[in-house]
Short mmCIF file of N, CA and C in Angstrom, two decimals:
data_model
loop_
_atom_site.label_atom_id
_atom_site.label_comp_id
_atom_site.label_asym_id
_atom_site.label_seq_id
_atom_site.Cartn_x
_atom_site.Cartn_y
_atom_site.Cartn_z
N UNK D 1221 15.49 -0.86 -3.97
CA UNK D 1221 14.27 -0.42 -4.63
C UNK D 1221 13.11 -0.54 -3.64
N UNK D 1222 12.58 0.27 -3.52
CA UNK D 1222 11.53 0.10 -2.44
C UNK D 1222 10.28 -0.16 -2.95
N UNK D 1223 9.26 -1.24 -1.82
CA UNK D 1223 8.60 -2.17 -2.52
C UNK D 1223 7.53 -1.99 -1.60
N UNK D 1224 6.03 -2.50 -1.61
CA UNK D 1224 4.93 -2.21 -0.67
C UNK D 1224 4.17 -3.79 -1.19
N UNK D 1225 4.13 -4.93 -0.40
CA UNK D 1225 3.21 -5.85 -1.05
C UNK D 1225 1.76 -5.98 0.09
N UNK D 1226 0.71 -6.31 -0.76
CA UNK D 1226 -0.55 -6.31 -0.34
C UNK D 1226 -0.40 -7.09 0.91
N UNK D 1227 -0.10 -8.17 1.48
CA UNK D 1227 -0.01 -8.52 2.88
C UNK D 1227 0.13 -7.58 3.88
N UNK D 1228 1.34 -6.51 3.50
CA UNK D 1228 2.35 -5.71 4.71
C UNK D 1228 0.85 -4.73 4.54
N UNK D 1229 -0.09 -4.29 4.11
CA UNK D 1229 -0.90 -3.72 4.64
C UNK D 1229 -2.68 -4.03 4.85
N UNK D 1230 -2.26 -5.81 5.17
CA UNK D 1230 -3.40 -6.07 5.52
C UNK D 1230 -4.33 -6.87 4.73
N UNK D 1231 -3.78 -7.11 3.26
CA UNK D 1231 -4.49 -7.60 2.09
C UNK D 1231 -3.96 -9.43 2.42
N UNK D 1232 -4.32 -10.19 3.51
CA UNK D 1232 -3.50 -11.69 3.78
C UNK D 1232 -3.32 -11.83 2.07
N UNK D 1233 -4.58 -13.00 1.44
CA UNK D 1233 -4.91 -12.91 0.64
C UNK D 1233 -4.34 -13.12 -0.82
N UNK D 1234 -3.56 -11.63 -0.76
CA UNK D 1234 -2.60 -10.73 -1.93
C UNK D 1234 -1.74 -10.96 -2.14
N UNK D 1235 -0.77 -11.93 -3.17
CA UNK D 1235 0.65 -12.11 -3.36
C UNK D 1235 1.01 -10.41 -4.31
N UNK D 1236 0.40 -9.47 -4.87
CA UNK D 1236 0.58 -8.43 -5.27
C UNK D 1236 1.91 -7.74 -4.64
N UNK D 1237 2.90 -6.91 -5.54
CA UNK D 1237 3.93 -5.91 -4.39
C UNK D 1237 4.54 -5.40 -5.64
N UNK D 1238 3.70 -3.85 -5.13
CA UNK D 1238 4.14 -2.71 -5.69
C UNK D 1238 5.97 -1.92 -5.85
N UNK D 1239 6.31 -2.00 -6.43
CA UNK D 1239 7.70 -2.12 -6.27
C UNK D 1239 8.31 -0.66 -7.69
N UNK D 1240 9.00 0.03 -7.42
CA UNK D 1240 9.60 1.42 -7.89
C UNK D 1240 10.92 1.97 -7.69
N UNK D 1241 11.04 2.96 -7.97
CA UNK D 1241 12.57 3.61 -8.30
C UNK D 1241 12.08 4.54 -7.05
N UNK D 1242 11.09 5.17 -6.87
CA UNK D 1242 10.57 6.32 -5.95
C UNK D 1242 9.19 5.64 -4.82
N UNK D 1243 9.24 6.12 -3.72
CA UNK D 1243 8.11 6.04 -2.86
C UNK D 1243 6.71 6.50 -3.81
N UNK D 1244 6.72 7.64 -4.59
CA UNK D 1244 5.46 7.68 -4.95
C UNK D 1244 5.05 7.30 -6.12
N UNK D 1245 6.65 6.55 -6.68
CA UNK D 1245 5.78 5.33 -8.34
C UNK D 1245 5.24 3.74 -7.06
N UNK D 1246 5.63 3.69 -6.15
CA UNK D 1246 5.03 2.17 -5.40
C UNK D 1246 3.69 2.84 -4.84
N UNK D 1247 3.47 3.80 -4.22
CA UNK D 1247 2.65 4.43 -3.70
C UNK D 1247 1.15 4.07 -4.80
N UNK D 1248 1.63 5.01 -6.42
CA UNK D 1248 0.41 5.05 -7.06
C UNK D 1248 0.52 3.28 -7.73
N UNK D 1249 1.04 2.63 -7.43
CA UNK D 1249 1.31 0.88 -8.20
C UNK D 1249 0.25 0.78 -7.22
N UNK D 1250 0.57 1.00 -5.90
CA UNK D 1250 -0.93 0.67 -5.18
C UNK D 1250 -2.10 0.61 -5.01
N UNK D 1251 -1.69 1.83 -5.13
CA UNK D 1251 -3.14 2.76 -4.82
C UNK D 1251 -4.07 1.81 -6.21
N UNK D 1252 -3.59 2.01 -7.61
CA UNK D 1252 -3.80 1.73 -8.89
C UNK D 1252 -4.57 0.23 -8.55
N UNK D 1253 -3.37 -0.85 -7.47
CA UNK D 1253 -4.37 -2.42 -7.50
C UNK D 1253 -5.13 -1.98 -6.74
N UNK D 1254 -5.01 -1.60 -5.12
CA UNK D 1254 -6.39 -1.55 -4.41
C UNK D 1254 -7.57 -0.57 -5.13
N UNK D 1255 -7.40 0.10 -6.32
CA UNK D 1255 -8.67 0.50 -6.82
C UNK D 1255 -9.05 -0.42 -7.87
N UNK D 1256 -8.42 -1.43 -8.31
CA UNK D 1256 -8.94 -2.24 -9.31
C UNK D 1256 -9.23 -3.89 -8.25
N UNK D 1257 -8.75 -3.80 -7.10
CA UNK D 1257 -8.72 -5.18 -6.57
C UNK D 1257 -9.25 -5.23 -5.07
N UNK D 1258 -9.35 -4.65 -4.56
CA UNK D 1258 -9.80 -4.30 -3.17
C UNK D 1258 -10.39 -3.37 -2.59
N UNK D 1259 -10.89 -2.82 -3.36
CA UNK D 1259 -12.07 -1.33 -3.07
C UNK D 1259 -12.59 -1.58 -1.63
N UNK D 1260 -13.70 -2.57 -1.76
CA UNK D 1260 -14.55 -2.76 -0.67
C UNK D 1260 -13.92 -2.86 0.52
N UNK D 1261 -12.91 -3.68 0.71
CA UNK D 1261 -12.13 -4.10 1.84
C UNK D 1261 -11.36 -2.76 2.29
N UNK D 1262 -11.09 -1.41 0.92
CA UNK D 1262 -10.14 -0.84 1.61
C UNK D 1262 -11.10 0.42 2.08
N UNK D 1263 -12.70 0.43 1.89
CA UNK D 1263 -13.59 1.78 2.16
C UNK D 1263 -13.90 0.80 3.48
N UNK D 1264 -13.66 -0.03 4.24
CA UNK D 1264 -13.99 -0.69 5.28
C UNK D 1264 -12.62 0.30 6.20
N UNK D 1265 -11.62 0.11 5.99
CA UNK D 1265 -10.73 0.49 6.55
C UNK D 1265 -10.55 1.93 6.35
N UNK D 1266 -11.08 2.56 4.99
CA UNK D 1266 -10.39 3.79 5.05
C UNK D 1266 -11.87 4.96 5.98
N UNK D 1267 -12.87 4.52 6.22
CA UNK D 1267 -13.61 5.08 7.28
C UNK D 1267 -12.76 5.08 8.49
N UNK D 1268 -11.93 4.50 8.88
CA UNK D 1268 -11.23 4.52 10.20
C UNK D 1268 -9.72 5.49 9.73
N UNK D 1269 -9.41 5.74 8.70
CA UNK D 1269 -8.76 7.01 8.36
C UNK D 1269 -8.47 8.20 7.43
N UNK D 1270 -8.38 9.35 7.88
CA UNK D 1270 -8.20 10.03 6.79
C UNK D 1270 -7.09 10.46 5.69
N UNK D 1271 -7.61 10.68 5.23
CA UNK D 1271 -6.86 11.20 3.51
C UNK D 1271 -5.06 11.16 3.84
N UNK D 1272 -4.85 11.77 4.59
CA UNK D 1272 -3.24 12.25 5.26
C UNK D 1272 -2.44 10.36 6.80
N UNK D 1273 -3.58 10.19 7.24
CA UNK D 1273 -3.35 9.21 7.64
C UNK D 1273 -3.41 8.01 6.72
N UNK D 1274 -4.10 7.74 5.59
CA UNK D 1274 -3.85 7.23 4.79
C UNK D 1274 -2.72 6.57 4.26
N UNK D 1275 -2.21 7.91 3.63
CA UNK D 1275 -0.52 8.35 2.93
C UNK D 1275 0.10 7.67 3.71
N UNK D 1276 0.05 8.35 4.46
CA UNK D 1276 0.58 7.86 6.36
C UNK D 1276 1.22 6.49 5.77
N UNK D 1277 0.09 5.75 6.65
CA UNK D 1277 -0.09 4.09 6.65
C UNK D 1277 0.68 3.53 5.56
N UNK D 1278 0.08 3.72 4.29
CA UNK D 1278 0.85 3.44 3.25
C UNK D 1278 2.57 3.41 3.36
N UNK D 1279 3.07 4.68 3.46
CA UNK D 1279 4.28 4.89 3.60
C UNK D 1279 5.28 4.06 3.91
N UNK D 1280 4.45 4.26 5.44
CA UNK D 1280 5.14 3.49 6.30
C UNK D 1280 5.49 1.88 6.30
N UNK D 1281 5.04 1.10 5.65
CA UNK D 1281 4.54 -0.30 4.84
C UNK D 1281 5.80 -0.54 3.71
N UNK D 1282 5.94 1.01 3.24
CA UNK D 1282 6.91 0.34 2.10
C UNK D 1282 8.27 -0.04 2.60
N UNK D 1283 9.32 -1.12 1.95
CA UNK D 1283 10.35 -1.63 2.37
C UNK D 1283 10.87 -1.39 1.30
N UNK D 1284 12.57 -1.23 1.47
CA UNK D 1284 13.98 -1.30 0.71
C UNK D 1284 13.83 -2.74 0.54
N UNK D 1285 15.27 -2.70 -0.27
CA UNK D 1285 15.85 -4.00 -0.75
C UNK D 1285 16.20 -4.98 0.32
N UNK D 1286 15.84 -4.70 1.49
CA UNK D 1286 16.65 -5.44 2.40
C UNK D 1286 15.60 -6.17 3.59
N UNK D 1287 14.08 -5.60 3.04
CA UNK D 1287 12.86 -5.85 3.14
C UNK D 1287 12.66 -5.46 4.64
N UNK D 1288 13.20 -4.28 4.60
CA UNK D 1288 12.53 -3.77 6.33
C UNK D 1288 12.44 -2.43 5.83
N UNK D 1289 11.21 -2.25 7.27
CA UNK D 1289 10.83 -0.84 6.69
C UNK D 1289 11.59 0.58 6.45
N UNK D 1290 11.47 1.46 5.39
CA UNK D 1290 12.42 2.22 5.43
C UNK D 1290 11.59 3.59 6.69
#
């Protein structure tokens, strides 16, 4: 099941981890806390990328069951 927790992208902080059947149900689990939990911290970072690098980043963060990146 592939999983994305707030550390692997920077949130120390965050015991949070978005976790799904699909990349884009963990994707919006995310997206969903950092808009209810980390706004500020993530318009700090998301000036340094855009919309598609974003996705990007994200993506790349999420892990399988075996907790490495897929």
């Amino acid at each position: 099941m592939p999983t994305l927790a707030g550390k692997d992208i920077g949130f120390d902080q965050c015991d949070f981890v978005a976790s799904g059947e699909t990349i884009h149900e963990v994707l919006e689990k995310m997206v969903d806390h950092i808009e209810d939990n980390h706004l500020d911290e993530w318009a700090v970072r998301e000036k340094e990328l855009d919309v598609e690098h974003e996705k990007s980043f994200l993506i790349k963060q999420i892990k399988d069951d075996d907790r490495s990146p897929i």
